Short mmCIF file of C-alpha atoms in Angstrom, two decimals:
data_model
loop_
_atom_site.label_atom_id
_atom_site.label_comp_id
_atom_site.label_asym_id
_atom_site.label_seq_id
_atom_site.Cartn_x
_atom_site.Cartn_y
_atom_site.Cartn_z
CA MET A 1 58.94 161.14 102.90
CA ASP A 2 62.41 162.55 102.44
CA ARG A 3 64.38 161.65 99.32
CA PRO A 4 66.88 158.83 99.84
CA ARG A 5 70.41 160.02 100.59
CA VAL A 6 72.56 158.52 97.83
CA GLY A 7 76.34 158.75 97.47
CA HIS A 8 78.17 159.75 94.30
CA ILE A 9 81.93 159.24 93.82
CA GLN A 10 83.45 162.22 92.03
CA PHE A 11 85.76 160.13 89.83
CA LEU A 12 85.53 159.49 86.11
CA ASN A 13 85.05 155.78 86.73
CA CYS A 14 81.55 156.46 88.09
CA VAL A 15 80.37 158.76 85.29
CA PRO A 16 78.55 155.94 83.42
CA ILE A 17 76.68 154.91 86.58
CA TYR A 18 75.23 158.40 87.04
CA TRP A 19 75.03 159.68 83.45
CA GLY A 20 71.50 158.50 82.77
CA LEU A 21 70.06 159.80 86.04
CA VAL A 22 69.98 163.25 84.49
CA ARG A 23 68.52 161.98 81.22
CA SER A 24 65.75 160.01 82.92
CA GLY A 25 64.92 162.63 85.54
CA ALA A 26 65.65 160.16 88.34
CA LEU A 27 68.26 162.55 89.72
CA LEU A 28 65.45 164.78 90.99
CA ASP A 29 64.25 161.95 93.23
CA LEU A 30 67.60 161.59 95.02
CA ASP A 31 69.43 163.62 97.63
CA LEU A 32 72.80 163.16 95.92
CA VAL A 33 75.91 163.49 98.10
CA LYS A 34 79.20 163.91 96.22
CA ASP A 35 82.52 163.05 97.85
CA THR A 36 85.61 160.86 97.72
CA PRO A 37 85.32 157.05 97.88
CA GLU A 38 86.81 157.01 101.37
CA ARG A 39 84.38 159.56 102.80
CA LEU A 40 81.31 158.09 101.11
CA SER A 41 82.17 154.65 102.46
CA GLY A 42 82.42 156.12 105.93
CA GLN A 43 79.12 157.98 105.60
CA LEU A 44 77.26 154.85 104.47
CA VAL A 45 78.68 152.83 107.36
CA ALA A 46 77.83 155.61 109.84
CA GLY A 47 74.24 155.89 108.59
CA ASP A 48 74.66 159.33 107.05
CA LEU A 49 73.78 157.84 103.65
CA ASP A 50 71.00 155.36 102.82
CA ILE A 51 72.38 153.95 99.57
CA GLY A 52 75.68 154.42 97.85
CA PRO A 53 78.99 153.14 96.59
CA ILE A 54 81.31 151.57 99.13
CA SER A 55 84.79 150.21 98.67
CA LEU A 56 84.88 146.43 98.67
CA VAL A 57 87.12 146.40 101.75
CA GLU A 58 84.70 148.55 103.75
CA TYR A 59 81.74 146.46 102.61
CA LEU A 60 83.46 143.28 103.78
CA ARG A 61 84.19 144.89 107.14
CA ASN A 62 80.58 146.02 107.55
CA CYS A 63 78.61 143.38 105.65
CA ALA A 64 76.30 142.71 108.62
CA ASP A 65 74.76 146.19 108.23
CA LEU A 66 74.59 146.36 104.43
CA VAL A 67 72.89 144.63 101.49
CA VAL A 68 74.49 144.75 98.03
CA LEU A 69 72.57 145.98 94.99
CA PRO A 70 73.02 143.34 92.26
CA ASP A 71 74.44 143.92 88.78
CA VAL A 72 76.11 147.25 89.49
CA ALA A 73 79.70 147.76 90.62
CA VAL A 74 83.03 149.25 89.57
CA GLY A 75 85.57 146.63 88.65
CA SER A 76 87.53 145.06 85.83
CA ASP A 77 87.92 141.72 84.11
CA GLY A 78 91.55 142.37 83.26
CA PRO A 79 93.16 145.83 83.07
CA VAL A 80 91.40 148.58 85.01
CA MET A 81 93.65 151.52 83.95
CA SER A 82 92.98 153.56 87.09
CA CYS A 83 94.17 151.39 90.02
CA ASN A 84 97.94 151.30 89.73
CA LEU A 85 101.18 150.70 91.54
CA VAL A 86 103.73 153.17 90.13
CA SER A 87 107.36 152.40 90.94
CA GLN A 88 110.89 153.65 90.41
CA LEU A 89 112.18 150.09 90.99
CA PRO A 90 111.29 146.63 89.70
CA PHE A 91 108.31 145.46 91.77
CA GLY A 92 110.24 142.54 93.22
CA ASP A 93 112.85 144.96 94.57
CA LEU A 94 110.42 146.91 96.76
CA GLY A 95 111.02 144.82 99.88
CA GLY A 96 112.09 147.19 102.67
CA GLU A 97 111.51 150.24 100.46
CA ARG A 98 109.04 153.00 101.27
CA VAL A 99 105.75 152.69 99.38
CA ALA A 100 103.21 155.53 99.54
CA LEU A 101 99.54 154.56 99.79
CA GLY A 102 97.04 157.00 98.31
CA SER A 103 94.79 158.07 101.17
CA THR A 104 91.56 157.67 99.13
CA SER A 105 92.15 154.07 98.10
CA ARG A 106 91.22 151.29 100.54
CA THR A 107 90.51 148.31 98.27
CA THR A 108 93.32 149.12 95.86
CA VAL A 109 95.71 149.54 98.80
CA GLU A 110 94.87 146.07 100.10
CA LEU A 111 95.15 144.59 96.61
CA ALA A 112 98.58 146.20 96.16
CA ARG A 113 99.74 144.84 99.53
CA LEU A 114 98.46 141.40 98.59
CA VAL A 115 100.10 141.35 95.15
CA LEU A 116 103.45 142.58 96.46
CA ARG A 117 103.42 140.13 99.36
CA GLU A 118 102.27 136.99 97.57
CA ARG A 119 103.33 137.54 93.96
CA TYR A 120 106.58 139.48 94.39
CA ASP A 121 107.61 138.31 97.87
CA ALA A 122 108.10 141.95 98.86
CA ALA A 123 107.40 143.51 102.26
CA PRO A 124 107.74 147.29 101.81
CA ASP A 125 107.54 149.99 104.45
CA TYR A 126 104.07 151.44 103.79
CA PHE A 127 102.86 154.90 104.72
CA THR A 128 99.84 157.01 103.76
CA CYS A 129 100.27 160.01 101.50
CA PRO A 130 98.04 162.34 99.49
CA PRO A 131 97.39 160.85 96.01
CA ASP A 132 99.93 163.04 94.23
CA LEU A 133 102.51 161.21 92.13
CA GLY A 134 105.19 163.89 92.41
CA GLU A 135 105.02 163.98 96.20
CA MET A 136 104.93 160.19 96.36
CA MET A 137 108.05 159.79 94.25
CA ARG A 138 109.93 162.34 96.37
CA GLU A 139 109.10 160.44 99.55
CA ALA A 140 109.03 156.83 98.38
CA SER A 141 110.23 154.31 95.82
CA ALA A 142 106.66 153.51 94.73
CA GLY A 143 103.09 154.64 95.24
CA VAL A 144 99.55 153.33 94.90
CA LEU A 145 97.09 155.55 93.02
CA ILE A 146 93.46 155.24 92.03
CA GLY A 147 90.95 157.12 89.93
CA ASP A 148 91.74 160.18 87.85
CA ALA A 149 95.19 160.62 89.43
CA ALA A 150 96.08 157.04 88.48
CA LEU A 151 94.93 157.60 84.91
CA ARG A 152 97.08 160.71 84.58
CA ALA A 153 100.06 158.94 86.11
CA SER A 154 99.88 155.87 83.88
CA LEU A 155 99.10 157.72 80.65
CA TYR A 156 101.30 160.78 81.00
CA ASP A 157 103.56 161.10 84.02
CA ALA A 158 104.96 157.58 84.40
CA PRO A 159 106.11 157.30 80.74
CA ARG A 160 107.64 160.79 80.92
CA LEU A 161 109.51 159.99 84.13
CA GLY A 162 110.50 156.44 83.19
CA LEU A 163 108.44 154.86 85.98
CA ARG A 164 107.07 151.32 86.00
CA VAL A 165 103.28 150.86 86.20
CA LEU A 166 101.54 147.74 87.49
CA ASP A 167 97.84 147.70 86.60
CA LEU A 168 96.40 146.01 89.67
CA GLY A 169 93.22 144.82 87.96
CA GLU A 170 95.32 143.08 85.32
CA ALA A 171 97.65 141.65 87.99
CA TRP A 172 94.66 140.15 89.86
CA LYS A 173 93.17 138.63 86.69
CA ASP A 174 96.54 137.14 85.63
CA TRP A 175 96.96 135.67 89.11
CA THR A 176 93.48 134.31 89.87
CA GLY A 177 91.67 134.22 86.52
CA LEU A 178 88.84 136.20 88.15
CA PRO A 179 87.41 139.71 87.79
CA MET A 180 88.33 142.27 90.43
CA VAL A 181 85.59 144.31 92.09
CA PHE A 182 86.78 147.56 93.64
CA ALA A 183 83.46 149.03 94.80
CA VAL A 184 79.86 147.88 95.13
CA TRP A 185 76.60 149.76 95.62
CA ALA A 186 74.88 148.89 98.87
CA VAL A 187 71.85 149.87 100.91
CA ARG A 188 71.77 150.05 104.67
CA ARG A 189 69.86 147.10 106.08
CA ASP A 190 67.66 149.32 108.28
CA PHE A 191 66.74 151.58 105.35
CA LEU A 192 65.92 148.57 103.18
CA ALA A 193 63.65 147.09 105.83
CA ALA A 194 61.69 150.34 106.05
CA ASN A 195 61.74 151.20 102.32
CA PRO A 196 61.92 148.09 100.10
CA ALA A 197 59.97 149.62 97.21
CA LEU A 198 61.98 152.84 97.25
CA THR A 199 65.21 150.82 97.33
CA ALA A 200 64.01 148.93 94.27
CA GLU A 201 63.30 152.22 92.47
CA VAL A 202 66.79 153.55 93.17
CA HIS A 203 68.36 150.26 92.08
CA THR A 204 66.37 150.28 88.83
CA ALA A 205 67.39 153.90 88.21
CA PHE A 206 71.08 152.99 88.55
CA LEU A 207 70.79 150.05 86.17
CA HIS A 208 68.92 152.14 83.61
CA SER A 209 71.45 154.95 83.94
CA ARG A 210 74.39 152.59 83.44
CA ASP A 211 72.78 150.88 80.44
CA LEU A 212 71.90 154.18 78.82
CA ALA A 213 75.44 155.48 79.26
CA MET A 214 77.06 152.38 77.78
CA ALA A 215 74.67 152.45 74.82
CA GLU A 216 75.89 155.94 73.96
CA VAL A 217 79.35 155.77 75.48
CA ASP A 218 80.84 157.91 72.71
CA LYS A 219 78.56 160.79 73.74
CA VAL A 220 79.38 160.29 77.41
CA ALA A 221 83.11 160.37 76.64
CA ALA A 222 82.81 163.45 74.42
CA HIS A 223 80.90 165.33 77.10
CA ALA A 224 83.29 164.34 79.89
CA ALA A 225 86.29 165.31 77.76
CA ARG A 226 85.12 168.93 77.75
CA TRP A 227 86.02 169.21 81.43
CA GLU A 228 88.87 166.73 81.82
CA SER A 229 92.53 166.48 80.80
CA PHE A 230 91.75 163.36 78.73
CA ASP A 231 90.44 163.31 75.17
CA ALA A 232 87.21 161.60 74.14
CA PRO A 233 88.77 158.49 72.49
CA MET A 234 90.80 157.77 75.63
CA LEU A 235 87.77 158.20 77.88
CA GLU A 236 85.68 155.93 75.67
CA LYS A 237 88.40 153.29 75.94
CA TYR A 238 88.47 153.74 79.71
CA PHE A 239 84.70 153.49 80.15
CA THR A 240 84.55 150.33 78.03
CA THR A 241 87.54 148.79 79.83
CA LEU A 242 85.83 149.09 83.21
CA ASP A 243 83.35 146.42 84.28
CA PHE A 244 80.16 147.87 85.76
CA SER A 245 78.40 144.52 86.24
CA LEU A 246 78.05 142.32 89.31
CA GLY A 247 77.16 138.76 88.36
CA ALA A 248 78.32 135.27 89.25
CA ARG A 249 81.94 135.68 88.13
CA GLN A 250 82.31 139.00 89.92
CA LEU A 251 80.91 137.46 93.10
CA ASP A 252 83.48 134.67 92.79
CA GLY A 253 86.15 137.36 92.55
CA ILE A 254 84.82 139.06 95.69
CA ARG A 255 84.84 135.80 97.63
CA GLU A 256 88.40 135.01 96.55
CA PHE A 257 89.62 138.48 97.50
CA ALA A 258 87.83 138.24 100.84
CA ARG A 259 89.40 134.87 101.54
CA ARG A 260 92.87 136.27 100.96
CA VAL A 261 92.58 139.56 102.89
CA ALA A 262 89.99 138.96 105.62
CA ALA A 263 92.57 138.60 108.39
CA GLN A 264 94.45 141.74 107.31
CA ILE A 265 91.38 143.99 107.08
CA GLY A 266 89.47 142.73 110.12
CA ALA A 267 86.60 141.21 108.14
CA PRO A 268 84.77 137.93 108.81
CA ALA A 269 86.64 134.95 107.34
CA HIS A 270 83.52 134.08 105.30
CA ALA A 271 81.97 137.47 104.67
CA LEU A 272 78.24 137.49 104.02
CA ILE A 273 77.53 138.72 100.47
CA GLU A 274 73.80 139.31 100.54
CA LEU A 275 72.18 140.64 97.37
CA PHE A 276 69.06 142.77 97.35
CA ALA A 277 66.19 140.84 95.78
CA PRO A 278 63.32 143.14 94.77
CA ALA A 279 59.87 141.75 95.38
CA ALA A 280 58.14 140.48 92.23
#
């Protein structure tokens, strides 16, 4: 049979999930498709991928067609470092102001809307914009960034320009006491029905890859630093700040987020969160 079509987000926050696939040789068993979070989510929903990462918002919208792989996700239990609202004004003063939404960031966009609306009583004028801080600040009073662009903005550009940074993972944890999950790994329900054993193999490969990477996170960070604008100590801090697990507390966080945003995103009020359970 053909190799399973598996998505791969080309952001630093997914490096630990995929690091060990090369080391174990499991990468050779996958048809790996690299793209942005937004495009990979769309491909999984459309059936152009079999298994892959999907933003939490898109999973909630399409939960009837997808099953979540347990114990693997991208999230945070406090600061996330790379999902930020960057602002020229105090956050409570953004009501009526233009706020640029990074076009690759669906879950973070909804979280930013939620935090501004319910925590800061602010109703900005939102518009989509490429995830470039300079362009955002020319066109708006604030902007939402994720991934590598958000890291650069919070570590380098925002301090240099005197901009305020709201870490949205930290804001969620302070507000609810729960972890925030930004993306899950899911399998299409039709693919799972036809290929339960193969799905289990891919799931096991991801867990092994993640565990291997976190066991030697200093090596992962040093290797990634060769090609990035961040040094190895900073990347090691970033990788160990992120939460790559998906257990009971993370599921509680998903349910709470879904309860608060379901009406805004067009998801079921009580979204089905079905976890893949490999056969014994």
